[in-house]
Every structure is written in structure tokens, then in C-alpha cells.
PDB file of C-alpha atoms in Angstrom:
ATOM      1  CA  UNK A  15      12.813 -20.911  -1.769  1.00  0.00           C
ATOM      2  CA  UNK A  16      10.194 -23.983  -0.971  1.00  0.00           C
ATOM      3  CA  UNK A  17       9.262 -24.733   2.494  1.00  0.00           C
ATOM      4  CA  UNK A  18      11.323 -27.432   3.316  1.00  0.00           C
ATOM      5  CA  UNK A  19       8.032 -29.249   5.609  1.00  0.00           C
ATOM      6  CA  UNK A  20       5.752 -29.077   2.484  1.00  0.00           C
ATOM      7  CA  UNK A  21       5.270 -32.765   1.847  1.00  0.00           C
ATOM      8  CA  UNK A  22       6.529 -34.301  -1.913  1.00  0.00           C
ATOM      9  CA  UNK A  23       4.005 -34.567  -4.689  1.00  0.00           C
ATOM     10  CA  UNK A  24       2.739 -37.312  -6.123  1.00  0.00           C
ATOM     11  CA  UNK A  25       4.986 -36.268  -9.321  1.00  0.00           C
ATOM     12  CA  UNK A  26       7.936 -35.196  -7.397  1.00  0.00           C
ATOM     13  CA  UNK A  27       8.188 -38.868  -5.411  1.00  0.00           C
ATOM     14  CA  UNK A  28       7.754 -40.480  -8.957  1.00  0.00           C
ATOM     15  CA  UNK A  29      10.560 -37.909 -10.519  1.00  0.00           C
ATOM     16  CA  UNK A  30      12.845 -39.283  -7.476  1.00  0.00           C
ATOM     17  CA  UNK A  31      12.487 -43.116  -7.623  1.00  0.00           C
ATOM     18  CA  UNK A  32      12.712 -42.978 -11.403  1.00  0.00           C
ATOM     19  CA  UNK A  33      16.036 -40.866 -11.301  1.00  0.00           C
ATOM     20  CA  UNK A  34      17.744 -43.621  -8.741  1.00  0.00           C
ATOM     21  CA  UNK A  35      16.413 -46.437 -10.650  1.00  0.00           C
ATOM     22  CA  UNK A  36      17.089 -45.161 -14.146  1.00  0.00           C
ATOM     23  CA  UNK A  37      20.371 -44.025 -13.263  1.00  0.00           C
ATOM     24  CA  UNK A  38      23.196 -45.815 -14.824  1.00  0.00           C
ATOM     25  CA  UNK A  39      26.726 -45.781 -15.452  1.00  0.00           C
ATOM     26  CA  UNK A  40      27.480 -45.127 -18.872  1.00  0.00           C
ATOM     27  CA  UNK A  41      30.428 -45.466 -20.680  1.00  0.00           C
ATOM     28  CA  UNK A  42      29.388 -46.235 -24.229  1.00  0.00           C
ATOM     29  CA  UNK A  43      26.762 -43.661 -24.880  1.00  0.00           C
ATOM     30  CA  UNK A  44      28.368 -40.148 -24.662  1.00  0.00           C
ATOM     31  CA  UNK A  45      27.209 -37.440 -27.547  1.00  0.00           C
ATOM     32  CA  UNK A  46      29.685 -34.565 -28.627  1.00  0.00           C
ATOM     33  CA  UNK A  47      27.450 -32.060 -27.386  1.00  0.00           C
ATOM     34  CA  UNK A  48      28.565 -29.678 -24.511  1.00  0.00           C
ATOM     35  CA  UNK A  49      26.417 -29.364 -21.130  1.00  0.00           C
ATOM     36  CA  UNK A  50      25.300 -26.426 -20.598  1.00  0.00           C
ATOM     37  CA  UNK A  51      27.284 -24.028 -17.791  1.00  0.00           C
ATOM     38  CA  UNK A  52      23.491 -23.758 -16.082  1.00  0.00           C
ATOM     39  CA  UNK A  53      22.915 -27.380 -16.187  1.00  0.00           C
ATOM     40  CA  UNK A  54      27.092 -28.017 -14.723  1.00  0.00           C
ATOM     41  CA  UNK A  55      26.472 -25.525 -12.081  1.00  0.00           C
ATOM     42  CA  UNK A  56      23.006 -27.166 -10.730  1.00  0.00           C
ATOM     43  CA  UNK A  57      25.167 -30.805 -10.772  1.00  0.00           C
ATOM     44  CA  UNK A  58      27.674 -28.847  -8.835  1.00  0.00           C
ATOM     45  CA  UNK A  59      25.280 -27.774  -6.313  1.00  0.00           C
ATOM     46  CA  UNK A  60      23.345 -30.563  -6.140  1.00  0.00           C
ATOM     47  CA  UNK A  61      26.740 -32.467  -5.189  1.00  0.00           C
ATOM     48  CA  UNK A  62      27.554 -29.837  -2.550  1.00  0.00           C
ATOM     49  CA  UNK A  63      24.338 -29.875  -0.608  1.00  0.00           C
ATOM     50  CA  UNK A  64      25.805 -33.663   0.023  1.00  0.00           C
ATOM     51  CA  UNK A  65      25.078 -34.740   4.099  1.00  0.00           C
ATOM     52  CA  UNK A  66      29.061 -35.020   5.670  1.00  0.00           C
ATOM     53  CA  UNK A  67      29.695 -36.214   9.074  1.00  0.00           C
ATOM     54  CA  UNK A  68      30.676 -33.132  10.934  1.00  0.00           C
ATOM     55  CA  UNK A  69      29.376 -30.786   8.331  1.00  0.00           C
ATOM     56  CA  UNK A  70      32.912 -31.032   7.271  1.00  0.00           C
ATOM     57  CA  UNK A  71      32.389 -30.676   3.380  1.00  0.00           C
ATOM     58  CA  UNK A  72      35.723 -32.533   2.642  1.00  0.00           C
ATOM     59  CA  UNK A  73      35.035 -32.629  -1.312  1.00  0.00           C
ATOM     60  CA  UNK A  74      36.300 -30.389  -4.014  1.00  0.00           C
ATOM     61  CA  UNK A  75      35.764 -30.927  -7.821  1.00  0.00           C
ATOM     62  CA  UNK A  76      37.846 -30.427 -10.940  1.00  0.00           C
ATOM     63  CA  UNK A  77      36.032 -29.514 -13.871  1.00  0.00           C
ATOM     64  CA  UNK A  78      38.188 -31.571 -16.268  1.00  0.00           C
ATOM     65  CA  UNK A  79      38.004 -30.552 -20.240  1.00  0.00           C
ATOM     66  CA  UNK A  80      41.824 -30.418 -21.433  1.00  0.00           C
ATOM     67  CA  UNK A  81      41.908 -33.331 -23.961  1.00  0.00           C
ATOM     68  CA  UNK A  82      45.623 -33.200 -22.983  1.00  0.00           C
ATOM     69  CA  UNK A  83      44.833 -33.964 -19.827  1.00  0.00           C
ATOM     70  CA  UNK A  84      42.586 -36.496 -20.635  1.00  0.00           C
ATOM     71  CA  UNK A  85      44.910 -38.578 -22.694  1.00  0.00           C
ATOM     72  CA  UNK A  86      47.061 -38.636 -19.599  1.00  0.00           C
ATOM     73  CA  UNK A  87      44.345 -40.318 -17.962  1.00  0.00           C
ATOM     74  CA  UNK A  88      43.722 -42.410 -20.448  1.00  0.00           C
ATOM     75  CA  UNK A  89      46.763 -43.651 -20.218  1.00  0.00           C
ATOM     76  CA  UNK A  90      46.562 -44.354 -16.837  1.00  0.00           C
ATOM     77  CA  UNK A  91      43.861 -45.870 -17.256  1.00  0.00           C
ATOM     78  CA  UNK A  92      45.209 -48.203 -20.304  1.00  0.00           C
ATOM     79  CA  UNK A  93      47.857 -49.864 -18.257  1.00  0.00           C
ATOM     80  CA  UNK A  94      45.503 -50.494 -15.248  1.00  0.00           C
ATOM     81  CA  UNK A  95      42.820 -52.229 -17.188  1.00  0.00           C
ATOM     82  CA  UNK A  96      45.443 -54.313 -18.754  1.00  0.00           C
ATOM     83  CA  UNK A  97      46.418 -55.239 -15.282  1.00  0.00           C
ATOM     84  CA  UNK A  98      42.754 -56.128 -14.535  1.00  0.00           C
ATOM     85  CA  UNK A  99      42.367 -58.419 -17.386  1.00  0.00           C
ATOM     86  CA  UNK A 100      44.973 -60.489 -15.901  1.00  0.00           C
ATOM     87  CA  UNK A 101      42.375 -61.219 -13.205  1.00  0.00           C
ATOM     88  CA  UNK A 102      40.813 -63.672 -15.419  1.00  0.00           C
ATOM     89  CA  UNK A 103      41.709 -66.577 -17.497  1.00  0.00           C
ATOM     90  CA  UNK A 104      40.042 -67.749 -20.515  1.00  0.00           C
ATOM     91  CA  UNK A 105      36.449 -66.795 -21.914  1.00  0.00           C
ATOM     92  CA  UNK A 106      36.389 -64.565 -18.456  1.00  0.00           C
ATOM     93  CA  UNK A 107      39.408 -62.901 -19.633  1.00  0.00           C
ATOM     94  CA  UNK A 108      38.011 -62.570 -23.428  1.00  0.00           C
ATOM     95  CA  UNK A 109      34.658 -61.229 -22.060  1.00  0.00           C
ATOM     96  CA  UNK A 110      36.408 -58.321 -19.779  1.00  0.00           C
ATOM     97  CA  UNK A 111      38.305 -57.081 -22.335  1.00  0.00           C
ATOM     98  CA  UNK A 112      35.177 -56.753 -24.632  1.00  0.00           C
ATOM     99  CA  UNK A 113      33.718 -54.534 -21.882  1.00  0.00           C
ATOM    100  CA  UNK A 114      33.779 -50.691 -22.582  1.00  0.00           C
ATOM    101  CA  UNK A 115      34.982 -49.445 -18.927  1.00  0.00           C
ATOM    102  CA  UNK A 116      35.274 -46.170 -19.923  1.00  0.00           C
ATOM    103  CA  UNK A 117      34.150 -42.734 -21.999  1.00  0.00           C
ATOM    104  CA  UNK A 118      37.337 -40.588 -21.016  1.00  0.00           C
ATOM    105  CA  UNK A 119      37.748 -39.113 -24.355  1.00  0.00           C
ATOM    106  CA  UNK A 120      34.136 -39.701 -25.460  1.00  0.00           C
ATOM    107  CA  UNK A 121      32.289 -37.886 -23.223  1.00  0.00           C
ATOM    108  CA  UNK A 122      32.819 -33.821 -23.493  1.00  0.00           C
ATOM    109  CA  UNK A 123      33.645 -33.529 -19.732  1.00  0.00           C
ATOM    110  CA  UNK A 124      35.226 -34.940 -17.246  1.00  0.00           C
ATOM    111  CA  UNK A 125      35.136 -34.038 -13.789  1.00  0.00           C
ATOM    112  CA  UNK A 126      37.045 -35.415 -10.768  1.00  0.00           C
ATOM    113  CA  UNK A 127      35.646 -35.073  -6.799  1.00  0.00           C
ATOM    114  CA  UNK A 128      38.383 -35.640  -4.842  1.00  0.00           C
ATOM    115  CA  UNK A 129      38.166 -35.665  -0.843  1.00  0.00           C
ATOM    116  CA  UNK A 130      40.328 -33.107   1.118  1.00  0.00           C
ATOM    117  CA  UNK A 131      41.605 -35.694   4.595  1.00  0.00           C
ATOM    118  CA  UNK A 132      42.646 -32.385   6.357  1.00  0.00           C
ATOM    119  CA  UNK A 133      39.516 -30.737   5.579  1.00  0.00           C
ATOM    120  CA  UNK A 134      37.852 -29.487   9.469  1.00  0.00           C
ATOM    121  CA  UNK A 135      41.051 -30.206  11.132  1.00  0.00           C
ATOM    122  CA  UNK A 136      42.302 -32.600  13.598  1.00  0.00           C
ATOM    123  CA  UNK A 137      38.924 -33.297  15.429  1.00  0.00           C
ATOM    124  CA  UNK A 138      35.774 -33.438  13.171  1.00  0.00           C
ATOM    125  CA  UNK A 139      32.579 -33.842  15.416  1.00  0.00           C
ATOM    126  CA  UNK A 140      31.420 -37.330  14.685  1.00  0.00           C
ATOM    127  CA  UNK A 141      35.105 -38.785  13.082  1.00  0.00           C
ATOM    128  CA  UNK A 142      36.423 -40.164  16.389  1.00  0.00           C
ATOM    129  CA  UNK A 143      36.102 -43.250  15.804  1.00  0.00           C
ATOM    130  CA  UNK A 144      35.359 -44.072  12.030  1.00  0.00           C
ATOM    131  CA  UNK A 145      38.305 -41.773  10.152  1.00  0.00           C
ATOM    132  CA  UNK A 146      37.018 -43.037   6.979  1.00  0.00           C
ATOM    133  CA  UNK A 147      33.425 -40.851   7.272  1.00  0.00           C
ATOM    134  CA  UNK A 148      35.344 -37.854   4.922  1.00  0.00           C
ATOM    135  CA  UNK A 149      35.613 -40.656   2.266  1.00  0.00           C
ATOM    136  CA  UNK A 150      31.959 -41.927   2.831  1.00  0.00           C
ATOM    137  CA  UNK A 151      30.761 -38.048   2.771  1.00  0.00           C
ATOM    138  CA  UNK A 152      31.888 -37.822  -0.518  1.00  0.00           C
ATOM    139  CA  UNK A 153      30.666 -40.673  -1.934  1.00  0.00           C
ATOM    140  CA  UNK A 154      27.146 -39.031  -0.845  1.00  0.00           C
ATOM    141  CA  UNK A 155      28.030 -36.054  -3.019  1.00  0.00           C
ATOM    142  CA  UNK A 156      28.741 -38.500  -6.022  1.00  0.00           C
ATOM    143  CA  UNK A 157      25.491 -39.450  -5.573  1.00  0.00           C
ATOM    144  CA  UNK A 158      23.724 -36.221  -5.822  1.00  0.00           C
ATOM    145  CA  UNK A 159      25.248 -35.392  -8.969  1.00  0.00           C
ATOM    146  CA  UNK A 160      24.609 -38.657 -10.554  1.00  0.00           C
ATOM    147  CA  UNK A 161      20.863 -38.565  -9.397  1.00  0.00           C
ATOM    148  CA  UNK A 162      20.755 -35.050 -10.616  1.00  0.00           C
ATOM    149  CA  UNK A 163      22.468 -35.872 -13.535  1.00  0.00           C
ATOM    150  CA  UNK A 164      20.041 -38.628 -14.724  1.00  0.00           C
ATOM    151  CA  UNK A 165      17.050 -35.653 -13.935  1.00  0.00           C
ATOM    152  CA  UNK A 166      19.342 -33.271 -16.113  1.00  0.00           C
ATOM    153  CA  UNK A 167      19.238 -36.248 -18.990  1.00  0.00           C
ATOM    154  CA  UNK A 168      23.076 -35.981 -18.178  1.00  0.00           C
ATOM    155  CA  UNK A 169      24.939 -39.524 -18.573  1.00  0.00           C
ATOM    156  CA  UNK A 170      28.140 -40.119 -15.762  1.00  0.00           C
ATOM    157  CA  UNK A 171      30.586 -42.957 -16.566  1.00  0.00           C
ATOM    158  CA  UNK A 172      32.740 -43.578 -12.746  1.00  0.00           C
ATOM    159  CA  UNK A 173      36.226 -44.890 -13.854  1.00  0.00           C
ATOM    160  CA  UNK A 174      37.565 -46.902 -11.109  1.00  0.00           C
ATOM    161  CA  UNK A 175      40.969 -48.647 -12.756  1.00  0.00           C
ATOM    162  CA  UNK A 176      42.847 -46.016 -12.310  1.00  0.00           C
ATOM    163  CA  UNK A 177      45.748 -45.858  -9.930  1.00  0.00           C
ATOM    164  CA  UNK A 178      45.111 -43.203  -7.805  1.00  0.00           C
ATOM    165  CA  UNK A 179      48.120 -42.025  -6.696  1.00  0.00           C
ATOM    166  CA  UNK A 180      49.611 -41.192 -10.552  1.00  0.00           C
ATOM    167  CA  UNK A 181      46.140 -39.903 -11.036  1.00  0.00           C
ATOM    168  CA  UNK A 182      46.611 -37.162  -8.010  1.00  0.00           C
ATOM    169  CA  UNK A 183      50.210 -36.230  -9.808  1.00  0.00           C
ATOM    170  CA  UNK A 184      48.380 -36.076 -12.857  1.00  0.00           C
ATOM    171  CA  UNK A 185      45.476 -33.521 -11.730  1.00  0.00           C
ATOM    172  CA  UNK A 186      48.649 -32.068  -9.382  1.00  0.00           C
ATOM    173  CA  UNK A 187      46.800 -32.626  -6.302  1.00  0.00           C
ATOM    174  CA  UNK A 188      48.089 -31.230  -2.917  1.00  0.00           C
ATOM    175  CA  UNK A 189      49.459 -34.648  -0.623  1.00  0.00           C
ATOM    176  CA  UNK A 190      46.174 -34.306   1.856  1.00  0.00           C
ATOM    177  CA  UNK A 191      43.445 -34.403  -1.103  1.00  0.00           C
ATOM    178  CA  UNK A 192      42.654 -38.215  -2.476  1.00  0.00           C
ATOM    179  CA  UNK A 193      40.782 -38.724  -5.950  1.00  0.00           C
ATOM    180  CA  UNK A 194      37.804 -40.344  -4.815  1.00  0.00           C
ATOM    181  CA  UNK A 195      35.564 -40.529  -8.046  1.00  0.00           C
ATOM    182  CA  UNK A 196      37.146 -39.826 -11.390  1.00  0.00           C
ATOM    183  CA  UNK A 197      33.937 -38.721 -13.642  1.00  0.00           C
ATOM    184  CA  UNK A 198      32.989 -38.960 -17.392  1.00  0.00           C
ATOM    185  CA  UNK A 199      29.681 -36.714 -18.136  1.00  0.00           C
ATOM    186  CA  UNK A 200      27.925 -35.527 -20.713  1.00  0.00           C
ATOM    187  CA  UNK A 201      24.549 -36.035 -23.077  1.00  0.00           C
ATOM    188  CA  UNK A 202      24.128 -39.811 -24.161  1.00  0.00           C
ATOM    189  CA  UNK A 203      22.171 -41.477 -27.141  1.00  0.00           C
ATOM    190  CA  UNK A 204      20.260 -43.464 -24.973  1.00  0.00           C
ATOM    191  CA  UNK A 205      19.907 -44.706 -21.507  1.00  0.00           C
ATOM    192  CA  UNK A 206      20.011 -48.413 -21.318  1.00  0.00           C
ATOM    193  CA  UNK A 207      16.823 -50.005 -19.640  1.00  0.00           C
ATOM    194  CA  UNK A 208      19.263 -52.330 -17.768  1.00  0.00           C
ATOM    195  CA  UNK A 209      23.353 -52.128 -16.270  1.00  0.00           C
ATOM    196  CA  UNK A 210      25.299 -52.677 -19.189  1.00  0.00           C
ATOM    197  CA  UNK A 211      27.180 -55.482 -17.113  1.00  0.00           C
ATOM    198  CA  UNK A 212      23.863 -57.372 -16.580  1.00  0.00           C
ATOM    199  CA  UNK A 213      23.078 -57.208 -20.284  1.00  0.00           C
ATOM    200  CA  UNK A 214      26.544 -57.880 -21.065  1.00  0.00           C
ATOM    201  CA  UNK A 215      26.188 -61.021 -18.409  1.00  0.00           C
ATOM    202  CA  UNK A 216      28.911 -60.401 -16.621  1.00  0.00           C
ATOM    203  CA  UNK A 217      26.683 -60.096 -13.111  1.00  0.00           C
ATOM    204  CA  UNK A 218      22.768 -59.894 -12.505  1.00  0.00           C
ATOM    205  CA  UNK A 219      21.412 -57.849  -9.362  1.00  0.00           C
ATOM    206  CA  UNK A 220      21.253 -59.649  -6.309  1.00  0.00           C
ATOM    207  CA  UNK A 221      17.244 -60.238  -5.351  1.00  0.00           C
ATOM    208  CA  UNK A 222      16.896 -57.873  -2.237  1.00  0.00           C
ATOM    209  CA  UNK A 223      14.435 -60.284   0.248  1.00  0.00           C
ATOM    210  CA  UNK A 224      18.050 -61.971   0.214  1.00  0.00           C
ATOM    211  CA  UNK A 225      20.231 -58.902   1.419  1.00  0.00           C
ATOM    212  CA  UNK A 226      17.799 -57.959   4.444  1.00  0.00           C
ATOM    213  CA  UNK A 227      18.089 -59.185   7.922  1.00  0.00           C
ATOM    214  CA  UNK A 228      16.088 -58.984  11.016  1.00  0.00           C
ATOM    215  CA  UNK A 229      17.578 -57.870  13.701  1.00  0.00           C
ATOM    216  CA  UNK A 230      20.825 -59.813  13.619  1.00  0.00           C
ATOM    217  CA  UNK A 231      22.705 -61.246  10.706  1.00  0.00           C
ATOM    218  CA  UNK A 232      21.156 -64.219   9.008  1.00  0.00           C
ATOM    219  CA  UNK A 233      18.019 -63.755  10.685  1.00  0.00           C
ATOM    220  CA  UNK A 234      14.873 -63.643   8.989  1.00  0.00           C
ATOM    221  CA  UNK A 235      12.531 -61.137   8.656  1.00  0.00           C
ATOM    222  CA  UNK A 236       9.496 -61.372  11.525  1.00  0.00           C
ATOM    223  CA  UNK A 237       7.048 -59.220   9.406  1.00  0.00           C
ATOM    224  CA  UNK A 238       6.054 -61.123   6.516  1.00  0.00           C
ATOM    225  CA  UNK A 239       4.152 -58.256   4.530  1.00  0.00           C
ATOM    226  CA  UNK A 240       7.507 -56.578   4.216  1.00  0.00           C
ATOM    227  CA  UNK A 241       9.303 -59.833   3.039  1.00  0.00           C
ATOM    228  CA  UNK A 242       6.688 -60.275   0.772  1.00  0.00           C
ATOM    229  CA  UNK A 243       7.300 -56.503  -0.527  1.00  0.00           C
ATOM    230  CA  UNK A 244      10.688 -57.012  -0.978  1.00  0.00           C
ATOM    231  CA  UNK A 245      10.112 -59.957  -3.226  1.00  0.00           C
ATOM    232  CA  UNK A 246       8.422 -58.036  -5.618  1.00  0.00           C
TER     233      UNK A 246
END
């Protein structure tokens, strides 16, 4: 085991920033081949060693690879997007349903971490007064994977139009667990070097000396050097 105070390499701070800004979410670029159970299990880990409020570990994960059980979420998903489109009228409309949204089928795996609301008990040290901290705990845990997945060469795909509560009776999950993140994973042909909705211009990324406040909302930054960073 390292020693947790030896400082990052040069390398190993390099191997970070490029795995969060490489990372995408991929939905059109899923190969047949299988992961690996050794590469799956480090993902897994890598998701569990998540920080939760309390310590409270709320998340569990379904290793999803029953095409059967895929199609039902397919379906699911199918009539939701439909729905979605509806959001938008003309060349809007045209453009959304051109989008890809999904590699359910594509992509060898699927995996779903859902967040147990029970999980700790009544009183979780630190859940007082924001309840919604077991959801935001396992968002973090997303996160590992999908960093560790892009360091794995390991493509993830979220699918968000889904409605959650068929999808729980789908996966048959117990009244107190919620389907946070429904997962598509597997090896890809290619990582895009940009979000495929930017390149599909459907949004840009916001410039970030716009998104950072001093002090209070809508006040500028005092120290210029970092505005001037964050411009860059």
C-alpha cells in the first residue's frame, strides 16, 4: 500500500487532470468487446472509496448484462425520449432527435448505482439538515468510476430519460433504494476530443472567469492573477 502523505508525481498529477478533462460521455462509440472482470472490479472499487456524508456508503451497483433486461430499458427509455422531443419545436425538435442519447444495447455492460435512502438509519452524522447528501454521495461515486474508467480506456454513456420509478420495477428494486445513475460501459473506438453536444452544437461550455464569484454572488474577483488564470 502507498503512503498516503507521499506527494503526487509530476506524471501522476498529469494522469489525473487528463482523465477529468478527457472524460466524456459516450453513447455512440461502444466496441463489442467485454471488460475485463479485473478492470470491472478496480471501477467498482474505485466507485466505493467515494467520500459520503456520514461515512454512510448509501450506494449499491447492479452489474447489468441480460440483453433481456436491457431491452426493457430500452424501452423505457424509447417512450421517455419521445416525450423529450416534445420539448422542442421545429429545427430544435429535428436536431434532438438526431442526437444519439444512448448505447443501452451497444455497449457490452450496463451497470446501474442506485442510492439506498435508509442506508445508516434514521440519524446520519452530518444529514440533519440537507437529507439530500445520500443522493449527492453517490453522485461522488459516479464520478470515481467514470474518472477511473477514462484511465481504464473504459467509455460510460449516463442515461438520464428514463423514468425512474418503472426503471426501479424493472431492476426490482426494494421501495427505499432510488436509481440514481443508469450506466452504459464498455471499450469505445475513439474518444471524442470535444462533448459530442458541443460538436453537435447543441450547447458550448460556459467560459469559467464567468461562473466564479468573490465573496458574494455577482461580485468580482479582487485578485486579478487568478481572474486572469481562469481566462485562459
Amino acid at each position: 500500500m502507498t503512503d498516503p502523505n507521499r506527494p503526487f508525481s509530476d506524471d501522476e498529477r498529469r494522469g489525473l487532470y487528463r482523465a477529468i478533462h478527457e472524460r466524456r460521455d459516450v453513447r455512440s462509440q461502444f466496441l463489442p468487446d467485454p471488460v475485463p472482470t479485473d478492470v470491472l472490479a478496480r471501477l467498482l472499487r474505485a466507485a466505493h472509496h467515494a467520500p459520503s456524508v456520514g461515512f454512510m456508503q448509501p450506494w449499491d451497483f447492479l452489474v447489468i448484462d441480460s440483453v433481456e433486461v436491457r431491452a426493457r430499458v430500452l424501452a423505457i427509455f424509447d417512450a421517455e425520449n419521445d416525450k423529450a422531443a416534445h420539448n422542442y419545436q421545429g429545427d430544435r425538435q429535428h436536431t434532438y432527435r438526431s442526437l444519439k442519447l444512448q448505447g443501452i444495447l451497444e455497449s457490452p455492460l450496463n451497470l446501474c448505482i442506485t442510492c439506498d435512502r435508509s442506508r445508516g438509519g434514521a440519524h446520519v452524522l452530518g444529514r440533519n439538515s440537507i437529507v439530500e447528501t445520500d443522493l449527492f454521495s453517490t453522485c461522488l461515486a459516479v464520478q470515481n468510476l467514470w474518472l477511473a474508467a477514462r484511465a481504464e480506456g473504459i467509455g460510460v454513456g449516463w442515461v438520464s430519460i428514463l423514468d425512474q420509478h418503472q426503471l426501479a420495477k424493472t431492476l426490482d428494486l426494494p421501495e427505499n433504494v432510488y436509481p440514481l445513475a443508469y450506466l452504459c460501459l464498455g471499450y469505445v473506438s475513439e474518444f471524442l476530443d470535444q462533448p459530442e453536444l458541443q460538436a453537435k452544437g447543441w450547447r458550448s461550455r460556459l467560459p469559467l472567469n464567468g461562473l466564479v464569484h468573490g465573496n458574494l454572488w455577482g461580485q468580482a474577483l479582487e485578485d486579478e492573477s487568478l481572474l486572469a488564470e481562469l481566462k485562459q
